[in-house]
C-alpha cells in the first residue's frame, strides 16, 4: 500500500480509532460504503493497483485487507489466461470513459468463481486518476434466474405432457393470463395477446356454457374451490372434453381478486372411459344397455324427476324362451332375443328406455307426468299384445314369442332403483304364476302373497320329516244312506306354528315345486298302512279312495303304478282295495296320454274315479273312451240343487249319462237331508258330505266302522 494515499474512504471509525468528522452530506455518504453489500474498490489507473477497498470487497473473495491491497484486477480475474489482456482493456476503457459498467468473472482465493457486474466512476484525486469501482456479485441472482428459466420451461414441458394448462384471471382488470398449454387447449394462438373471459367462454360448447358460467360465478362469489367437466367446441369444429379446477381469492371486502386455475384436456380419458362404459354397460348380443346400465339409468331418472313426474318400470320376460333355446338351438335363441329387442324398440317413444337385464328378461322405462302414470298400463298392455302377435323377424319362427310383464311405478311403489326393480319383478312373478302372456301391476298384496307362498314352500319341504302330515278319512255312503261303502283319504298339514293349512293351498303349491311326488308317495304308503291296520282289526272300510295329482299320473321312473304296487305288496293288499281319484282338469291337459295311463292302471285292477266332475267341461266322448268306474259330482252343483233348476238339470243329466256309460255316481258335499233326498230320487249311487260324516282321523273312522259292524 502506498503510504501517500490516505485510506479514509473505506477504513472504519474503529480502525481509525476515532469518529470521523464530515463536512457535508456528500462526505457522510462515503460511510455508506461499509454499510452496503456491494464490494467497493479504489483502483489507481496509472499503476493498475487496488489502493483501497471496503470490508466486503476483500472478505467476499477471501483475502485479508492487506493482502487484497497488494493485488490488481488481473489477480482476481477468473480466466487466468486472459487476465492481463482483460485488465489492460478495462483500464483503457476507464481512461476513455469515466463512468461505465461491464460484467466479468472473479476468482476467490479459494478458487471459486463468481459472476460479477462491475460499475465504475473515474475520479480525479488531487491530480491522480483513480476509479471507484463497485463489484456486485451476481452469482446467486444468475443461478436463481437460470433456475427460474429452467423451472419455467420445465413447467411448460410438464403442462404440455399432461395436457394441463394454467391460467389466472384478474377480476379487477378482467385480464386473463394463460399459460402456453392453456392457449393450445383452447385452440387460441398466443399471438392474440390479452384474452378476456368472454373470449374463453366463446370456446365452450354452447350446451355447456350456462353450467360453466354458473359454476364460475358461484365459485367467484364464495371463494370455494370448484371442479367442473365440460366440452369445448373449437373454431375448427374439434370437440374436446376438459376438466377445469380453480379457486378465487377474495379481498377483505369479500370481492373477488384473482382466480387461479388449471384446465386439463381429458378428451382421451373420456374416450377410453366411454369405451369401457360400452363394454361394462352394453349387452353385446342385442347392443342394448345391460342390467348395470338399467340400474344406473333408473337412479338417474329418479334423481332428476321432479315432483310432477313419475317413472313407469316394466319388467318383461319372454315366455317359453328356454324351450326355444333347447329345441331350436342357441343360434335361433339368440336371434329371438335380438328380434325381441327390436320389436320392443318399435313400441317405444323417444323418451323411453330399454335394456336387456337377464337371459330373456328386459326392462323398459318411461318418464311420464304424474297425472298420466296410470296410462302406463295401456303401454304395457300394448307391448303384451304386440309381442305374441308379430312375426318372428328372421328367427325362423312364425311369431315372436309372447312375454309376461310386471309393472311398477315411481313414486307410488318406491323411490330407489332397488325397491322399484324388486316391485316390478314381484309383479312379473305373479304374472308368470298365472300362465303365459300375462300382465300384472304391482300391489303390496302381491308381494305379501308371494312371500307367504315362498315361506309355505320352504316349510312344506320339511313337513314330511317333521311328521306334520296326516290323513283324514271321510266316509262314502251307499244309496240307502246308511252303509259305509268306502272312504276318501284327505291330506291334512299342521305346520310348525300349529296352523292347519288347507290342501287347496298347499297341493297346488306342491305341484308347482315338484314336492307333490314325495307328498303323493307318502299319501299312498300311509293310506295302505292304515288300510292294512284296519284289516288286521277285522274292520271292513270298503274301497279307500286316494287323490292323485296329474303330475303323479304322468311320472315315469318310477311310474305311479310301480309306486302303488310297491305299497300294496308291503301291506299285503290288492289293487281292488283302492280307488284312485283324478280330477277332471288333470285329464283335460293331455287327454291322450292320461287315457293311456288310466288304461294301464285299470288293467292292473285299480278302480278309477273322476273327481270334481262338472268343473272342467269334459266331453262325453272323452269320458266314454276312458276306463272309468265312478263320477264324483262336484260340490258346486250339489250346493245349488234346491235353488237352481239349471243345476238340477245338469245333475240329472250327469247321472243319466253316467248310467249309460256304465259308471257309478257319487255326489260330493252333501250337507242337508234335502240334498240327500233329491240326489237319492235322481238315482245317485253314493254320497259324501258333512251330513254323513266329516273327514276324521283314522281312529275316529275306525270307531265308526266298528260301530257300524256291530249294528
Ligand atoms: P276333493 O278331492 O274334492 O275332496 C273333497 C273336499 O271337499 C275335501 O276338502 C273335503 O273336506 C270337502 N268336503 C267334503 N264334504 C263336504 C261338505 O259337505 N261341505 C263342504 N263344504 N266341504 C266338504 P279338503 O280335504 O280341504 O281337500 C280339498 C282338496 O284337496 C281335495 O278336493 C283334493 O282335490 C285335494 N287333496 C286332498 N288330499 C289330497 C291328496 O292326498 N292328494 C292330492 N293330490 N290332492 C288332495
Ligand atoms: Mg277327491
Ligand atoms: Mg272333489
XYZ file of C-alpha atoms and ligand atoms in Angstrom:
759
model
C 0.000 0.000 0.000
C 1.286 3.376 -0.876
C 1.733 5.476 2.278
C 0.968 8.725 0.480
C -2.623 7.712 -0.098
C -4.898 8.224 2.855
C -7.154 5.316 3.496
C -10.077 7.366 4.754
C -12.757 6.074 2.390
C -13.027 2.536 3.467
C -11.450 2.354 6.915
C -13.903 2.113 9.811
C -14.017 4.527 12.727
C -12.902 1.677 14.960
C -9.930 1.049 12.729
C -9.114 4.720 12.813
C -9.711 4.901 16.487
C -11.952 7.945 16.178
C -15.299 9.014 14.918
C -14.835 10.694 11.563
C -15.940 14.257 11.055
C -17.716 15.087 7.870
C -18.247 18.440 6.218
C -21.276 17.728 4.126
C -23.951 15.196 3.299
C -21.731 14.205 0.379
C -18.992 13.353 2.852
C -21.451 11.432 5.029
C -22.363 9.290 2.059
C -18.846 7.984 1.995
C -19.617 5.950 5.098
C -22.303 4.150 3.181
C -19.548 2.108 1.626
C -19.262 -0.208 4.558
C -22.964 -0.394 5.240
C -23.963 -1.659 1.794
C -23.381 -5.088 0.473
C -21.585 -4.099 -2.747
C -17.850 -4.526 -2.859
C -16.129 -1.203 -3.348
C -12.565 -0.844 -4.505
C -10.396 2.187 -5.372
C -8.178 1.475 -8.322
C -5.173 3.526 -9.350
C -5.494 3.891 -13.094
C -1.816 4.606 -13.617
C -0.375 1.556 -11.819
C -3.494 -0.586 -12.134
C -3.275 -1.499 -8.414
C -6.027 -1.534 -5.803
C -5.272 1.237 -3.363
C -8.239 0.885 -1.059
C -11.331 -1.323 -0.532
C -14.257 -1.832 1.825
C -14.572 -4.897 4.015
C -16.897 -6.866 1.848
C -14.620 -6.428 -1.171
C -11.751 -8.379 0.401
C -13.830 -10.669 2.584
C -16.019 -11.899 -0.243
C -13.005 -13.011 -2.216
C -11.415 -14.495 0.908
C -8.454 -12.116 1.367
C -7.220 -10.118 4.311
C -7.364 -6.428 3.625
C -3.573 -6.035 3.496
C -3.212 -8.901 1.058
C -6.035 -7.647 -1.133
C -4.448 -4.206 -1.421
C -1.327 -5.784 -2.956
C -3.444 -7.126 -5.857
C -4.678 -5.704 -9.152
C -7.778 -6.594 -11.271
C -5.814 -9.234 -13.211
C -5.048 -11.086 -9.981
C -8.717 -11.605 -9.193
C -9.763 -12.392 -12.781
C -11.348 -15.865 -13.151
C -9.898 -16.532 -16.558
C -6.221 -16.632 -15.722
C -5.008 -16.873 -19.292
C -6.839 -13.741 -20.370
C -6.376 -11.888 -17.099
C -3.680 -9.443 -18.210
C -5.359 -8.623 -21.525
C -8.688 -8.111 -19.824
C -7.149 -5.802 -17.246
C -5.485 -3.750 -19.899
C -8.755 -3.387 -21.812
C -10.636 -2.439 -18.678
C -8.099 0.219 -17.662
C -8.129 1.623 -21.166
C -11.926 1.751 -21.171
C -11.909 3.540 -17.840
C -9.489 6.099 -19.069
C -11.546 6.754 -22.167
C -14.967 6.664 -20.471
C -15.060 7.995 -16.916
C -18.277 6.197 -15.992
C -19.453 2.780 -17.084
C -20.188 -0.811 -16.289
C -19.393 -4.274 -17.570
C -19.721 -7.889 -16.495
C -16.849 -10.151 -15.653
C -15.928 -13.187 -13.572
C -13.775 -13.123 -10.444
C -11.870 -15.902 -8.768
C -11.888 -16.022 -4.986
C -8.803 -17.033 -3.079
C -10.349 -20.464 -2.604
C -10.503 -20.856 -6.388
C -14.319 -20.472 -6.588
C -15.556 -18.338 -9.496
C -18.135 -15.610 -9.073
C -20.155 -13.710 -11.650
C -19.753 -10.030 -11.058
C -21.190 -6.898 -12.553
C -18.761 -4.024 -12.349
C -19.660 -0.311 -12.299
C -17.095 2.411 -12.018
C -16.658 6.152 -11.750
C -13.272 7.719 -12.510
C -12.275 10.446 -10.049
C -9.505 12.959 -10.000
C -7.804 12.603 -6.646
C -5.567 15.669 -6.357
C -4.322 15.252 -9.929
C -4.114 11.467 -9.719
C -6.698 9.400 -11.673
C -8.402 6.778 -9.598
C -11.534 4.708 -10.277
C -14.132 3.999 -7.630
C -15.255 0.530 -8.643
C -18.270 -1.385 -7.392
C -18.304 -5.187 -7.709
C -21.748 -6.664 -7.409
C -21.743 -10.424 -7.025
C -24.408 -11.804 -9.360
C -23.708 -15.469 -8.854
C -26.807 -16.201 -6.707
C -29.004 -13.965 -8.784
C -27.823 -15.571 -12.012
C -28.296 -19.033 -10.569
C -31.785 -18.084 -9.440
C -32.572 -16.592 -12.818
C -31.195 -19.612 -14.626
C -33.154 -21.878 -12.263
C -36.357 -19.957 -12.774
C -35.956 -20.084 -16.544
C -35.278 -23.782 -16.252
C -38.322 -24.251 -13.975
C -40.412 -22.185 -16.349
C -39.558 -24.413 -19.271
C -39.920 -27.492 -17.085
C -43.405 -26.342 -16.107
C -44.193 -25.638 -19.709
C -42.984 -29.089 -20.684
C -44.946 -30.668 -17.830
C -48.077 -28.808 -18.903
C -47.572 -29.966 -22.470
C -47.087 -33.608 -21.457
C -50.027 -33.770 -19.056
C -52.305 -31.567 -21.162
C -52.820 -29.357 -18.138
C -52.715 -25.629 -18.673
C -52.846 -22.944 -16.023
C -54.474 -19.532 -16.007
C -55.133 -16.576 -13.824
C -57.997 -14.136 -14.014
C -57.663 -10.684 -12.535
C -61.180 -9.727 -11.532
C -60.401 -6.015 -11.238
C -58.923 -5.611 -14.718
C -60.709 -8.547 -16.337
C -57.358 -9.677 -17.728
C -56.954 -13.404 -18.247
C -53.390 -14.716 -18.242
C -52.959 -18.066 -19.924
C -50.056 -20.471 -19.931
C -48.817 -21.661 -23.295
C -50.603 -25.006 -22.856
C -53.883 -23.261 -21.999
C -53.673 -21.372 -25.285
C -53.110 -24.648 -27.054
C -56.030 -26.412 -25.259
C -58.386 -23.542 -26.095
C -57.163 -23.509 -29.663
C -56.140 -19.827 -29.399
C -52.862 -18.524 -30.802
C -50.628 -16.966 -28.097
C -50.147 -14.097 -30.572
C -53.664 -12.768 -29.963
C -52.306 -11.310 -26.746
C -54.704 -10.474 -23.931
C -57.614 -12.817 -23.619
C -60.894 -11.941 -21.935
C -63.220 -14.241 -20.033
C -65.792 -13.629 -22.775
C -63.393 -14.893 -25.438
C -62.747 -18.009 -23.383
C -66.482 -18.612 -22.872
C -66.948 -18.454 -26.629
C -64.866 -21.634 -26.914
C -67.103 -23.592 -24.529
C -69.689 -25.873 -26.161
C -72.969 -23.886 -26.309
C -74.798 -26.615 -24.374
C -72.288 -26.447 -21.515
C -71.869 -22.676 -21.405
C -74.582 -21.937 -18.850
C -73.243 -24.573 -16.470
C -69.644 -23.339 -16.785
C -70.693 -19.786 -16.182
C -72.900 -20.597 -13.204
C -70.139 -22.691 -11.620
C -67.580 -19.946 -12.133
C -69.815 -17.192 -10.801
C -70.700 -19.226 -7.766
C -67.064 -20.076 -7.029
C -66.020 -16.438 -7.516
C -68.584 -15.264 -5.007
C -67.942 -17.938 -2.393
C -64.196 -18.407 -2.762
C -64.783 -22.162 -2.661
C -62.615 -24.319 -4.923
C -64.506 -25.804 -7.850
C -64.115 -28.643 -10.317
C -66.095 -28.985 -13.494
C -66.007 -31.090 -16.645
C -67.291 -29.599 -19.867
C -66.842 -29.637 -23.614
C -65.009 -27.150 -25.797
C -66.097 -26.592 -29.354
C -63.102 -25.134 -31.148
C -63.228 -22.897 -34.198
C -62.044 -25.735 -36.424
C -65.001 -27.854 -35.246
C -62.954 -30.101 -32.956
C -64.623 -31.209 -29.748
C -62.582 -31.540 -26.567
C -63.554 -32.606 -23.077
C -61.779 -30.661 -20.347
C -61.567 -30.734 -16.599
C -61.262 -27.310 -15.004
C -60.280 -26.628 -11.424
C -59.994 -23.231 -9.808
C -60.121 -21.139 -6.676
C -60.803 -17.455 -6.184
C -59.086 -15.324 -3.582
C -61.357 -12.729 -2.007
C -60.436 -9.315 -0.670
C -61.311 -8.079 2.829
C -64.443 -6.556 1.313
C -65.436 -10.037 0.050
C -64.903 -9.025 -3.565
C -63.019 -11.482 -5.803
C -59.450 -10.502 -6.578
C -57.982 -13.261 -8.683
C -58.980 -16.747 -9.716
C -56.194 -19.223 -10.256
C -56.985 -22.373 -12.097
C -55.970 -25.222 -14.306
C -57.630 -26.683 -17.328
C -56.892 -30.228 -18.395
C -57.635 -31.808 -21.740
C -59.247 -35.142 -20.743
C -60.596 -35.984 -24.201
C -58.530 -39.163 -24.346
C -59.507 -40.338 -20.866
C -63.089 -39.514 -21.714
C -62.915 -41.568 -24.885
C -61.371 -44.516 -23.014
C -63.972 -44.183 -20.286
C -66.730 -44.210 -22.857
C -65.258 -47.274 -24.487
C -65.053 -49.003 -21.086
C -68.614 -47.965 -20.389
C -69.708 -49.512 -23.628
C -68.132 -52.758 -22.517
C -69.427 -52.562 -18.947
C -72.903 -51.284 -19.709
C -73.877 -52.783 -23.039
C -75.207 -56.236 -23.752
C -73.083 -57.473 -26.653
C -75.810 -59.650 -28.182
C -78.620 -57.129 -28.560
C -76.463 -53.980 -28.318
C -78.938 -52.808 -25.697
C -77.915 -51.412 -22.294
C -77.482 -54.161 -19.704
C -78.615 -54.595 -16.097
C -75.913 -52.333 -14.625
C -76.883 -49.624 -17.102
C -80.553 -50.076 -16.237
C -79.892 -49.580 -12.542
C -77.832 -46.512 -13.309
C -80.400 -45.065 -15.683
C -83.215 -45.682 -13.232
C -81.224 -43.965 -10.480
C -80.576 -41.042 -12.811
C -84.251 -40.730 -13.742
C -85.302 -40.928 -10.108
C -82.797 -38.275 -9.171
C -83.814 -35.827 -11.841
C -87.567 -36.472 -11.907
C -89.415 -33.518 -10.467
C -92.382 -33.693 -8.098
C -94.758 -33.678 -11.025
C -93.141 -36.682 -12.662
C -93.451 -40.406 -12.387
C -91.499 -43.311 -13.837
C -93.042 -46.431 -15.278
C -90.933 -49.545 -14.964
C -91.808 -52.677 -16.906
C -90.036 -55.942 -16.225
C -90.618 -58.264 -19.149
C -89.778 -61.941 -19.534
C -90.176 -63.938 -22.735
C -92.465 -66.961 -22.468
C -91.038 -70.341 -23.435
C -87.612 -68.966 -24.229
C -85.934 -71.923 -22.544
C -87.743 -74.437 -24.699
C -87.000 -72.445 -27.871
C -83.340 -72.474 -26.886
C -83.403 -76.178 -26.073
C -85.359 -77.353 -29.064
C -84.169 -74.978 -31.805
C -80.655 -74.313 -30.574
C -78.770 -71.307 -29.255
C -78.369 -69.690 -32.647
C -82.127 -69.333 -33.038
C -82.363 -68.447 -29.343
C -80.004 -65.515 -29.931
C -81.980 -64.394 -32.953
C -85.167 -64.492 -30.909
C -83.560 -62.234 -28.295
C -82.338 -59.798 -30.930
C -85.725 -59.776 -32.640
C -87.433 -59.224 -29.282
C -85.134 -56.258 -28.678
C -86.038 -54.632 -31.987
C -89.687 -55.484 -31.566
C -89.684 -53.682 -28.213
C -87.788 -50.766 -29.691
C -90.626 -50.275 -32.162
C -93.057 -49.894 -29.297
C -91.078 -47.106 -27.675
C -91.325 -43.336 -27.696
C -88.184 -41.199 -27.926
C -88.042 -40.746 -24.139
C -88.457 -44.437 -23.366
C -85.505 -46.536 -22.397
C -84.884 -50.250 -22.933
C -82.337 -52.706 -21.511
C -81.742 -56.444 -21.587
C -81.183 -57.390 -17.969
C -81.096 -61.166 -17.981
C -81.129 -64.060 -20.413
C -84.666 -63.463 -21.684
C -85.535 -60.554 -19.447
C -85.910 -56.906 -20.455
C -86.602 -53.657 -18.678
C -88.458 -50.703 -20.125
C -88.539 -47.273 -18.530
C -90.819 -44.377 -19.347
C -90.825 -40.998 -17.602
C -94.366 -39.573 -17.529
C -96.308 -36.761 -15.966
C -97.520 -37.797 -12.522
C -101.145 -37.408 -13.536
C -100.725 -39.687 -16.582
C -98.964 -42.528 -14.867
C -101.867 -44.917 -14.918
C -101.826 -44.724 -18.724
C -98.719 -46.832 -18.311
C -100.945 -49.857 -18.122
C -102.061 -49.186 -21.677
C -98.479 -49.055 -22.842
C -97.710 -52.325 -21.043
C -100.848 -53.892 -22.466
C -99.857 -52.771 -25.954
C -96.468 -54.434 -25.511
C -98.061 -57.592 -24.145
C -100.438 -57.854 -27.087
C -97.854 -56.995 -29.736
C -95.126 -59.416 -28.702
C -97.042 -62.643 -29.217
C -98.562 -61.385 -32.450
C -95.718 -60.005 -34.524
C -93.832 -62.227 -36.952
C -90.562 -63.584 -35.555
C -88.339 -61.460 -37.786
C -85.585 -63.648 -39.239
C -85.804 -66.146 -36.430
C -87.367 -68.961 -38.387
C -90.355 -68.756 -36.076
C -93.847 -67.921 -37.278
C -94.308 -65.410 -34.490
C -92.256 -63.602 -31.947
C -92.700 -65.431 -28.610
C -95.116 -63.809 -26.207
C -93.988 -62.268 -22.930
C -95.104 -61.864 -19.332
C -94.933 -58.377 -17.853
C -94.730 -56.885 -14.374
C -95.268 -53.146 -13.952
C -94.161 -50.883 -11.080
C -94.416 -47.119 -10.665
C -92.290 -44.460 -9.033
C -93.004 -42.727 -6.738
C -96.040 -44.937 -5.885
C -94.132 -48.169 -5.227
C -90.716 -46.813 -4.305
C -88.214 -44.086 -4.971
C -84.982 -46.051 -5.214
C -83.880 -48.386 -8.013
C -83.636 -51.474 -5.797
C -87.167 -51.241 -4.463
C -88.673 -50.455 -7.838
C -86.867 -53.269 -9.610
C -87.975 -55.645 -6.876
C -91.605 -54.496 -7.188
C -91.621 -54.877 -10.963
C -90.061 -58.309 -10.583
C -92.622 -59.339 -7.982
C -95.386 -58.289 -10.365
C -93.674 -60.259 -13.125
C -93.502 -63.401 -10.965
C -97.165 -63.003 -10.186
C -97.903 -62.666 -13.915
C -95.963 -65.855 -14.593
C -97.888 -67.728 -11.899
C -100.978 -67.156 -13.989
C -99.629 -68.646 -17.170
C -98.169 -67.091 -20.268
C -98.596 -63.663 -21.822
C -99.959 -62.180 -18.624
C -99.602 -58.652 -17.324
C -99.596 -57.719 -13.642
C -99.422 -54.365 -11.955
C -97.518 -54.340 -8.665
C -99.546 -54.195 -5.458
C -98.263 -54.674 -1.916
C -100.666 -57.629 -1.593
C -98.905 -59.427 -4.424
C -95.665 -59.038 -2.590
C -97.168 -60.387 0.598
C -98.768 -63.340 -1.177
C -95.512 -64.198 -2.883
C -93.634 -64.063 0.384
C -96.175 -66.235 2.087
C -96.047 -68.662 -0.802
C -92.281 -68.783 -0.540
C -92.384 -69.388 3.195
C -95.029 -72.042 2.725
C -92.927 -73.725 0.093
C -89.939 -73.828 2.424
C -91.837 -75.284 5.343
C -93.751 -77.721 3.148
C -90.410 -79.205 2.132
C -89.887 -80.238 5.766
C -93.459 -81.260 6.541
C -92.870 -84.986 5.979
C -89.669 -85.195 8.018
C -91.318 -83.307 10.831
C -94.305 -85.649 10.707
C -96.687 -82.755 10.176
C -98.800 -84.551 7.571
C -101.767 -86.745 8.406
C -104.545 -88.428 6.530
C -108.166 -87.886 7.487
C -110.906 -90.183 6.265
C -114.313 -89.126 5.060
C -116.975 -91.838 4.754
C -118.703 -92.529 1.457
C -122.250 -93.829 1.961
C -124.273 -96.083 -0.298
C -127.597 -95.351 -1.914
C -129.650 -96.340 1.117
C -127.926 -93.562 3.062
C -126.632 -95.674 5.948
C -123.989 -98.212 4.855
C -120.337 -97.193 4.596
C -119.268 -98.068 1.072
C -115.794 -96.655 1.361
C -113.780 -93.633 2.430
C -111.769 -90.852 0.852
C -108.320 -90.184 2.269
C -107.798 -86.429 2.625
C -104.480 -84.889 3.449
C -104.015 -82.602 6.435
C -100.988 -80.422 7.222
C -100.430 -78.860 10.606
C -97.406 -76.557 10.104
C -94.761 -75.757 12.736
C -96.867 -72.920 14.167
C -99.738 -75.354 14.690
C -101.830 -73.797 11.925
C -103.908 -76.102 9.729
C -103.082 -75.412 6.090
C -105.772 -76.381 3.586
C -104.832 -78.859 0.857
C -106.452 -76.411 -1.551
C -103.489 -74.138 -0.740
C -100.559 -76.488 -0.416
C -101.369 -79.117 -3.054
C -101.245 -76.617 -5.972
C -98.016 -75.242 -4.468
C -96.505 -78.717 -4.156
C -97.461 -79.336 -7.774
C -95.632 -76.192 -8.823
C -92.484 -77.039 -6.903
C -92.455 -80.741 -7.686
C -92.842 -81.622 -3.999
C -96.074 -83.368 -4.954
C -94.142 -86.527 -5.855
C -92.747 -87.012 -2.354
C -96.009 -85.997 -0.718
C -98.062 -88.184 -3.069
C -95.913 -91.206 -2.281
C -96.280 -90.567 1.443
C -100.096 -90.482 0.977
C -100.092 -93.796 -0.905
C -97.946 -95.514 1.721
C -99.809 -94.048 4.674
C -103.219 -94.958 3.198
C -102.058 -98.542 2.573
C -100.545 -98.821 6.053
C -103.818 -97.632 7.615
C -105.946 -99.918 5.465
C -103.765 -102.832 6.476
C -104.141 -101.852 10.134
C -107.951 -101.769 9.829
C -107.958 -105.102 8.063
C -105.955 -106.574 10.910
C -108.523 -105.168 13.345
C -111.162 -107.046 11.374
C -112.718 -103.869 10.054
C -114.037 -103.584 6.504
C -113.784 -99.980 5.289
C -114.634 -100.781 1.661
C -112.610 -99.116 -1.053
C -110.204 -96.461 0.091
C -110.160 -93.514 -2.321
C -106.858 -91.662 -2.783
C -106.497 -88.338 -4.609
C -103.925 -88.456 -7.379
C -102.401 -85.376 -8.938
C -101.964 -85.055 -12.696
C -98.212 -84.871 -12.155
C -98.175 -88.215 -10.322
C -100.142 -89.709 -13.161
C -97.565 -88.519 -15.676
C -94.469 -89.558 -13.661
C -92.190 -92.084 -15.310
C -89.344 -93.524 -13.292
C -90.845 -94.747 -11.060
C -94.338 -94.668 -12.557
C -97.470 -94.286 -10.446
C -98.400 -97.905 -10.975
C -94.947 -99.021 -9.764
C -95.296 -96.915 -6.628
C -98.780 -98.250 -5.952
C -97.769 -101.857 -6.493
C -94.830 -101.406 -4.144
C -97.046 -100.091 -1.339
C -99.722 -102.754 -1.900
C -97.131 -105.510 -1.666
C -95.663 -104.097 1.523
C -99.057 -104.067 3.224
C -100.454 -107.218 1.810
C -103.175 -105.508 -0.189
C -104.598 -105.814 -3.698
C -105.401 -103.049 -6.278
C -109.108 -103.680 -5.759
C -108.755 -102.207 -2.233
C -108.024 -98.794 -3.691
C -109.837 -96.230 -5.772
C -107.833 -93.509 -7.493
C -109.447 -90.088 -7.799
C -108.247 -87.991 -10.652
C -109.631 -84.502 -11.199
C -111.397 -83.732 -14.414
C -108.990 -80.887 -15.168
C -105.994 -83.220 -14.833
C -107.414 -85.312 -17.653
C -108.041 -82.338 -19.882
C -104.410 -81.161 -20.076
C -103.250 -84.083 -22.187
C -106.233 -86.438 -22.675
C -104.418 -88.940 -24.910
C -101.576 -89.503 -22.530
C -103.827 -89.501 -19.480
C -106.092 -92.052 -21.216
C -103.147 -94.315 -21.832
C -102.031 -94.168 -18.192
C -105.537 -94.719 -16.884
C -105.916 -97.791 -19.061
C -102.750 -99.280 -17.596
C -103.965 -98.644 -14.048
C -107.397 -100.080 -14.828
C -105.787 -103.170 -16.315
C -103.806 -103.578 -13.104
C -107.128 -103.712 -11.237
C -107.415 -100.244 -9.700
C -110.825 -98.518 -9.588
C -110.788 -95.079 -11.163
C -112.987 -92.165 -10.209
C -113.204 -88.816 -11.911
C -113.149 -86.104 -9.239
C -114.859 -82.706 -9.194
C -116.897 -83.654 -12.233
C -118.681 -80.720 -13.897
C -115.958 -78.189 -13.294
C -113.833 -78.998 -16.321
C -116.372 -79.332 -19.154
C -115.004 -82.657 -20.275
C -116.809 -84.128 -23.209
C -118.918 -87.210 -23.102
C -116.930 -88.735 -25.920
C -113.749 -88.409 -23.933
C -115.257 -89.988 -20.836
C -116.592 -92.805 -22.962
C -113.142 -93.737 -24.133
C -111.695 -93.907 -20.630
C -111.816 -96.956 -18.356
C -113.608 -95.142 -15.510
C -115.649 -96.628 -12.663
C -117.124 -93.610 -10.958
C -118.095 -89.970 -11.471
C -117.862 -87.705 -8.448
C -120.330 -84.837 -8.959
C -118.759 -81.628 -7.712
C -119.991 -79.984 -4.550
C -120.735 -76.823 -6.533
C -123.777 -78.467 -8.168
C -124.964 -80.245 -5.057
C -124.962 -76.973 -3.152
C -127.333 -75.370 -5.688
C -129.682 -78.290 -6.022
C -132.642 -76.753 -4.189
C -132.204 -73.276 -5.653
C -131.397 -73.577 -9.289
C -133.325 -75.576 -11.847
C -130.478 -75.394 -14.336
C -128.130 -77.076 -11.871
C -130.729 -79.680 -11.092
C -130.926 -80.394 -14.813
C -127.165 -80.773 -15.045
C -127.021 -83.194 -12.121
C -129.904 -85.165 -13.530
C -128.298 -85.347 -16.989
C -124.960 -86.319 -15.474
C -126.483 -89.193 -13.564
C -128.363 -90.425 -16.626
C -125.319 -90.106 -18.807
C -123.108 -91.889 -16.285
C -125.542 -94.764 -16.067
C -125.491 -95.092 -19.848
C -121.709 -95.247 -19.750
C -121.891 -97.848 -17.003
C -120.431 -95.532 -14.368
C -121.327 -95.182 -10.711
C -122.141 -91.677 -9.465
C -121.140 -90.137 -6.150
C -122.390 -86.733 -5.013
C -119.831 -84.648 -3.100
C -120.599 -82.101 -0.396
C -123.958 -83.360 0.758
C -124.797 -81.154 3.682
C -128.566 -81.329 4.094
C -131.168 -84.127 4.263
C -132.965 -82.263 1.489
C -129.969 -82.594 -0.831
C -129.625 -86.259 0.083
C -133.271 -86.936 -0.675
C -133.141 -85.153 -4.045
C -129.980 -86.987 -5.057
C -131.494 -90.307 -3.999
C -134.521 -89.503 -6.145
C -132.281 -88.696 -9.105
C -130.729 -92.145 -8.797
C -127.306 -91.160 -7.458
C -125.383 -94.218 -6.182
C -123.258 -92.863 -3.358
C -122.956 -89.772 -1.166
C -120.212 -87.974 0.652
C -120.555 -84.864 2.760
C -120.720 -83.293 6.184
C -124.276 -84.605 6.642
C -122.962 -88.152 6.522
C -119.597 -87.639 8.145
C -116.826 -85.075 8.141
C -113.246 -86.015 7.276
C -111.918 -87.534 10.531
C -108.739 -89.013 11.995
C -108.088 -92.733 11.390
C -109.011 -93.700 14.981
C -112.373 -91.964 14.709
C -113.087 -93.610 11.398
C -112.040 -96.976 12.898
C -114.583 -96.498 15.709
C -117.246 -95.592 13.169
C -116.513 -98.815 11.301
C -116.725 -100.965 14.402
C -119.981 -99.339 15.477
C -121.419 -99.933 12.007
C -120.238 -103.552 12.064
C -121.848 -104.112 15.460
C -125.197 -102.636 14.345
P -111.635 -83.277 -3.130
O -110.847 -84.452 -3.539
O -112.780 -82.902 -3.973
O -112.047 -83.518 -1.650
C -113.259 -83.155 -1.135
C -113.169 -81.899 -0.396
O -114.428 -81.454 -0.019
C -112.379 -82.046 0.902
O -111.727 -80.843 1.167
C -113.490 -82.248 1.910
O -113.122 -81.900 3.202
C -114.511 -81.304 1.368
N -115.869 -81.696 1.765
C -116.374 -82.922 1.886
N -117.677 -82.876 2.227
C -118.008 -81.563 2.320
C -119.201 -80.865 2.628
O -120.266 -81.429 2.912
N -119.163 -79.498 2.620
C -118.028 -78.855 2.326
N -118.049 -77.521 2.359
N -116.858 -79.481 2.034
C -116.859 -80.829 2.013
P -110.260 -80.859 1.602
O -109.933 -82.000 2.477
O -109.982 -79.483 2.080
O -109.488 -81.110 0.265
C -109.507 -80.220 -0.764
C -108.930 -80.803 -1.993
O -107.530 -81.028 -1.836
C -109.452 -82.151 -2.365
O -110.675 -81.989 -3.024
C -108.380 -82.662 -3.253
O -108.529 -82.154 -4.570
C -107.152 -82.101 -2.636
N -106.499 -83.137 -1.819
C -106.738 -83.501 -0.539
N -105.914 -84.506 -0.191
C -105.138 -84.780 -1.245
C -104.079 -85.732 -1.539
O -103.723 -86.567 -0.704
N -103.516 -85.709 -2.774
C -103.916 -84.834 -3.726
N -103.298 -84.857 -4.917
N -104.899 -83.935 -3.513
C -105.518 -83.925 -2.294
Mg -111.126 -86.141 -4.026
Mg -113.850 -83.406 -5.224
